[in-house]
């Protein structure tokens, strides 16, 4: 999130930092983290030196392509970003980076990431990562986001792919385990994003985007958040029920899931902007700690 101080500081940022901010580093960090967890879970025990090198190449490649998708998103939405307080500080929205510069930057990042994955990881991971780029940068940003309030639900499929990419990087195939992790992120995305959209509804309305709080109202959105958190809670138990993880993960999933459901219930009963913000930030911790618990459980086992 960009505060006013961040926005004013960005005015004097050097050019390299303007390009770096286009990659949405906080978002990409979570994407790469989930992909790295998928890589670690794909290897029984500690990775060998060769596997560790493959992991490094895969992390770098996925980061580059994810950053390229984020930059392309900034390119497509420069006009929308300029009308929203949350994003008006971006260099593309302010006209400090031209569309040609942004497109070239995105293309170079994507090409470098694809080459890294293709030469040093495997072709399956390369094409899956490129498909994720298309899913977010084109299908979600260009088609779904301006057309339907279900944009984040449908478009969330591409954002849920990082564990699948990580698993494919180390295994070279796709078993059921990474798709289970993909399902968890897919169900996590709507309540995570809608909590943000609740307290940014005026921004989205000003930009003309049909986000759920804009099209269906605050009350309906809060109910959807509550329902999704309970479905998500059930899905987070599946790794234990299928034998993919053990008791440490189960205890962590139950604690984190009840915490998220608790925030959603309070938000449903009595709305406040502060509570919506807290729900949004807890959702980030929820996913991060849930996947960290999977990793710890993996090595304990």
Coordinates of C-alpha atoms in Angstrom, one line a residue:
X1 CA 0.0 0.0 0.0
X2 CA 1.3 3.5 -0.8
X3 CA 0.9 6.1 1.8
X4 CA 1.0 9.9 1.1
X5 CA 4.6 10.1 2.3
X6 CA 5.5 7.2 0.0
X7 CA 3.9 9.0 -2.9
X8 CA 5.7 12.3 -2.3
X9 CA 9.0 10.5 -1.8
X10 CA 8.5 8.7 -5.1
X11 CA 8.5 12.1 -7.0
X12 CA 12.3 12.3 -6.3
X13 CA 13.0 8.6 -6.9
X14 CA 15.7 7.7 -9.4
X15 CA 14.6 6.2 -12.7
X16 CA 15.7 2.7 -11.7
X17 CA 13.5 2.8 -8.7
X18 CA 10.5 3.9 -10.8
X19 CA 11.0 0.8 -13.0
X20 CA 11.4 -1.4 -9.9
X21 CA 8.2 -0.1 -8.4
X22 CA 6.4 -1.2 -11.6
X23 CA 7.1 -4.8 -10.7
X24 CA 4.9 -4.5 -7.6
X25 CA 7.7 -5.9 -5.4
X26 CA 5.5 -6.8 -2.4
X27 CA 3.0 -8.7 -4.5
X28 CA 5.8 -10.5 -6.3
X29 CA 7.6 -11.4 -3.1
X30 CA 4.5 -13.4 -2.0
X31 CA 4.2 -15.0 -5.4
X32 CA 7.9 -16.1 -5.3
X33 CA 7.6 -17.3 -1.7
X34 CA 4.6 -19.6 -2.5
X35 CA 6.5 -20.9 -5.6
X36 CA 9.6 -21.6 -3.4
X37 CA 7.4 -23.6 -1.0
X38 CA 6.1 -25.6 -3.9
X39 CA 9.7 -26.4 -4.9
X40 CA 10.7 -27.4 -1.4
X41 CA 7.7 -29.7 -1.0
X42 CA 8.5 -31.4 -4.3
X43 CA 11.8 -32.7 -2.9
X44 CA 11.8 -35.4 -0.2
X45 CA 14.1 -34.2 2.5
X46 CA 16.8 -31.6 1.9
X47 CA 17.6 -30.7 -1.7
X48 CA 20.8 -31.7 -3.3
X49 CA 23.2 -29.1 -4.7
X50 CA 21.9 -29.5 -8.2
X51 CA 18.3 -29.2 -7.0
X52 CA 19.3 -26.1 -5.0
X53 CA 20.7 -24.5 -8.1
X54 CA 17.6 -25.4 -10.0
X55 CA 15.5 -23.7 -7.3
X56 CA 17.6 -20.5 -7.5
X57 CA 17.1 -20.4 -11.3
X58 CA 13.4 -21.1 -11.0
X59 CA 13.0 -18.4 -8.3
X60 CA 14.8 -15.8 -10.5
X61 CA 12.8 -16.8 -13.6
X62 CA 9.4 -16.7 -11.9
X63 CA 10.3 -13.4 -10.3
X64 CA 11.2 -11.9 -13.6
X65 CA 8.0 -13.1 -15.4
X66 CA 5.8 -12.0 -12.4
X67 CA 7.5 -8.6 -12.4
X68 CA 6.9 -8.4 -16.2
X69 CA 3.2 -9.1 -15.7
X70 CA 2.9 -6.5 -13.0
X71 CA 4.6 -3.9 -15.2
X72 CA 2.3 -4.7 -18.1
X73 CA -0.6 -4.3 -15.7
X74 CA 0.7 -0.8 -14.9
X75 CA 0.9 -0.1 -18.6
X76 CA -2.7 -1.1 -19.3
X77 CA -4.1 0.6 -16.3
X78 CA -2.1 3.9 -16.4
X79 CA -5.3 5.9 -16.9
X80 CA -7.2 4.0 -14.2
X81 CA -4.3 4.4 -11.8
X82 CA -4.2 8.1 -12.3
X83 CA -7.8 8.4 -11.1
X84 CA -7.2 6.3 -7.9
X85 CA -5.6 7.7 -4.8
X86 CA -4.0 4.2 -4.1
X87 CA -2.1 4.1 -7.4
X88 CA -1.8 7.8 -8.6
X89 CA 1.8 7.8 -7.4
X90 CA 3.0 5.3 -9.9
X91 CA 5.4 6.6 -12.6
X92 CA 3.1 5.3 -15.4
X93 CA 0.1 7.1 -13.9
X94 CA 2.0 10.4 -13.5
X95 CA 3.5 10.1 -17.0
X96 CA 7.0 9.9 -15.8
X97 CA 7.5 6.7 -17.7
X98 CA 6.2 6.4 -21.2
X99 CA 4.1 3.5 -22.5
X100 CA 7.0 2.5 -24.8
X101 CA 9.4 2.5 -21.9
X102 CA 7.0 0.4 -19.8
X103 CA 6.2 -2.0 -22.6
X104 CA 9.9 -2.5 -23.4
X105 CA 10.7 -3.1 -19.7
X106 CA 8.0 -5.6 -19.4
X107 CA 9.0 -7.5 -22.5
X108 CA 12.7 -7.6 -21.5
X109 CA 11.8 -9.0 -18.0
X110 CA 9.5 -11.6 -19.5
X111 CA 12.0 -12.7 -22.2
X112 CA 14.8 -12.9 -19.6
X113 CA 12.6 -14.9 -17.2
X114 CA 11.4 -17.3 -19.9
X115 CA 15.0 -17.9 -21.1
X116 CA 16.2 -18.6 -17.6
X117 CA 13.4 -21.1 -17.0
X118 CA 13.7 -22.7 -20.4
X119 CA 17.5 -23.2 -20.3
X120 CA 18.1 -23.9 -16.6
X121 CA 14.9 -25.3 -15.3
X122 CA 12.6 -27.1 -17.7
X123 CA 10.2 -26.3 -20.6
X124 CA 7.1 -27.3 -18.6
X125 CA 7.8 -24.6 -16.0
X126 CA 8.6 -22.1 -18.7
X127 CA 5.3 -22.5 -20.5
X128 CA 3.2 -22.7 -17.3
X129 CA 4.8 -19.4 -16.1
X130 CA 4.1 -17.8 -19.5
X131 CA 0.5 -19.0 -19.3
X132 CA 0.3 -17.4 -15.8
X133 CA 1.6 -14.1 -17.4
X134 CA -1.1 -14.2 -20.0
X135 CA -3.7 -15.1 -17.4
X136 CA -2.9 -12.1 -15.2
X137 CA -1.6 -9.5 -17.7
X138 CA -4.1 -10.1 -20.5
X139 CA -7.2 -12.2 -19.4
X140 CA -7.5 -10.6 -15.9
X141 CA -6.3 -7.0 -16.6
X142 CA -7.6 -6.4 -20.1
X143 CA -10.8 -8.6 -20.2
X144 CA -12.1 -9.5 -16.7
X145 CA -11.3 -6.6 -14.5
X146 CA -13.3 -3.9 -16.4
X147 CA -16.2 -6.3 -17.2
X148 CA -17.4 -8.2 -14.2
X149 CA -17.4 -8.0 -10.4
X150 CA -16.3 -11.7 -10.4
X151 CA -13.0 -10.6 -12.0
X152 CA -11.0 -11.4 -8.9
X153 CA -12.6 -14.9 -8.6
X154 CA -12.0 -16.0 -12.2
X155 CA -8.7 -14.1 -12.6
X156 CA -7.5 -15.5 -9.3
X157 CA -6.8 -18.8 -11.0
X158 CA -3.6 -17.3 -12.5
X159 CA -2.5 -15.8 -9.2
X160 CA -3.0 -19.3 -7.5
X161 CA -0.4 -20.9 -9.8
X162 CA 2.9 -20.3 -8.0
X163 CA 3.0 -23.6 -6.0
X164 CA 2.3 -25.4 -9.3
X165 CA 5.2 -23.6 -11.0
X166 CA 7.5 -24.4 -8.1
X167 CA 6.5 -28.1 -8.1
X168 CA 7.0 -28.4 -11.9
X169 CA 10.4 -26.8 -11.6
X170 CA 11.8 -29.5 -9.4
X171 CA 9.7 -32.5 -10.5
X172 CA 9.1 -31.8 -14.2
X173 CA 5.5 -33.0 -13.8
X174 CA 2.3 -32.1 -12.1
X175 CA 1.0 -34.3 -9.3
X176 CA -2.1 -33.7 -7.2
X177 CA -0.2 -32.0 -4.3
X178 CA 0.6 -28.6 -6.0
X179 CA -3.0 -28.4 -7.3
X180 CA -4.2 -28.7 -3.7
X181 CA -2.0 -25.7 -2.8
X182 CA -3.3 -23.9 -5.9
X183 CA -6.9 -24.5 -4.6
X184 CA -6.0 -22.9 -1.3
X185 CA -4.6 -19.7 -2.9
X186 CA -7.6 -19.6 -5.3
X187 CA -10.0 -19.6 -2.4
X188 CA -7.9 -17.2 -0.4
X189 CA -7.8 -14.5 -3.1
X190 CA -11.4 -13.3 -3.1
X191 CA -11.7 -12.5 0.7
X192 CA -8.2 -11.1 0.7
X193 CA -8.9 -8.7 -2.2
X194 CA -12.5 -7.8 -1.2
X195 CA -11.3 -6.7 2.2
X196 CA -9.1 -4.2 0.4
X197 CA -11.9 -3.3 -2.0
X198 CA -14.3 -2.5 0.8
X199 CA -12.2 0.5 2.1
X200 CA -11.2 1.5 -1.4
X201 CA -14.7 1.3 -2.9
X202 CA -14.8 5.0 -3.7
X203 CA -11.5 4.7 -5.6
X204 CA -12.8 1.8 -7.7
X205 CA -16.0 3.6 -8.4
X206 CA -14.1 6.7 -9.5
X207 CA -12.0 4.6 -11.8
X208 CA -15.1 2.9 -13.3
X209 CA -14.1 -0.6 -12.2
X210 CA -17.0 -3.0 -11.3
X211 CA -15.5 -4.4 -8.1
X212 CA -17.9 -6.2 -5.8
X213 CA -18.4 -3.5 -3.2
X214 CA -19.2 -1.0 -6.1
X215 CA -21.7 -3.3 -7.9
X216 CA -23.3 -5.2 -5.0
X217 CA -22.7 -3.0 -2.0
X218 CA -20.8 -3.2 1.3
X219 CA -23.2 -5.7 3.1
X220 CA -23.1 -8.2 0.3
X221 CA -19.4 -8.1 0.0
X222 CA -18.9 -8.6 3.7
X223 CA -21.2 -11.7 3.5
X224 CA -19.1 -13.1 0.6
X225 CA -15.9 -12.6 2.6
X226 CA -17.4 -14.5 5.5
X227 CA -18.6 -17.4 3.3
X228 CA -15.3 -17.6 1.5
X229 CA -13.2 -17.7 4.6
X230 CA -15.1 -20.7 5.9
X231 CA -14.7 -22.6 2.5
X232 CA -11.0 -21.6 2.6
X233 CA -10.7 -22.9 6.2
X234 CA -12.1 -26.3 5.0
X235 CA -9.7 -26.4 2.0
X236 CA -6.6 -25.7 4.3
X237 CA -7.3 -28.9 6.1
X238 CA -7.0 -31.0 3.0
X239 CA -3.2 -31.3 3.0
X240 CA -3.5 -33.0 6.4
X241 CA -6.5 -35.1 5.4
X242 CA -4.7 -36.4 2.3
X243 CA -1.5 -37.2 4.1
X244 CA 0.5 -34.4 2.5
X245 CA 1.3 -32.8 5.8
X246 CA 1.3 -33.7 9.5
X247 CA 0.1 -32.4 12.9
X248 CA 2.2 -29.3 13.0
X249 CA 0.6 -28.0 9.8
X250 CA -2.9 -29.0 11.1
X251 CA -2.5 -27.0 14.3
X252 CA -1.2 -24.0 12.3
X253 CA -4.0 -24.2 9.7
X254 CA -6.7 -24.4 12.4
X255 CA -5.3 -21.5 14.4
X256 CA -4.8 -19.3 11.3
X257 CA -8.1 -20.3 9.7
X258 CA -10.1 -19.5 12.8
X259 CA -8.3 -16.2 13.1
X260 CA -9.2 -15.3 9.5
X261 CA -12.8 -16.5 10.0
X262 CA -12.9 -14.4 13.2
X263 CA -11.9 -11.3 11.4
X264 CA -14.5 -12.0 8.6
X265 CA -17.2 -12.6 11.2
X266 CA -16.5 -9.3 13.0
X267 CA -16.4 -7.5 9.6
X268 CA -19.7 -9.0 8.7
X269 CA -21.4 -8.0 12.0
X270 CA -20.1 -4.5 12.2
X271 CA -18.2 -2.7 9.4
X272 CA -15.4 -0.2 9.9
X273 CA -12.6 0.9 7.6
X274 CA -10.1 0.1 10.3
X275 CA -11.4 -3.5 10.6
X276 CA -11.4 -4.0 6.8
X277 CA -7.8 -2.9 6.8
X278 CA -6.9 -5.3 9.6
X279 CA -8.7 -8.1 7.8
X280 CA -6.7 -7.4 4.6
X281 CA -3.4 -7.4 6.4
X282 CA -4.2 -10.5 8.4
X283 CA -5.1 -12.3 5.2
X284 CA -1.5 -11.7 4.0
X285 CA -0.1 -13.1 7.2
X286 CA -2.5 -16.0 7.0
X287 CA -1.3 -17.2 3.7
X288 CA 2.4 -16.5 4.4
X289 CA 2.4 -18.4 7.8
X290 CA 0.2 -21.2 6.4
X291 CA 2.8 -22.0 3.7
X292 CA 5.6 -21.5 6.1
X293 CA 3.9 -24.1 8.3
X294 CA 3.7 -26.5 5.4
X295 CA 7.5 -26.1 4.9
X296 CA 8.3 -26.6 8.6
X297 CA 6.0 -29.6 8.7
X298 CA 7.7 -31.1 5.6
X299 CA 11.1 -31.0 7.2
X300 CA 9.9 -32.2 10.6
X301 CA 8.4 -35.2 8.9

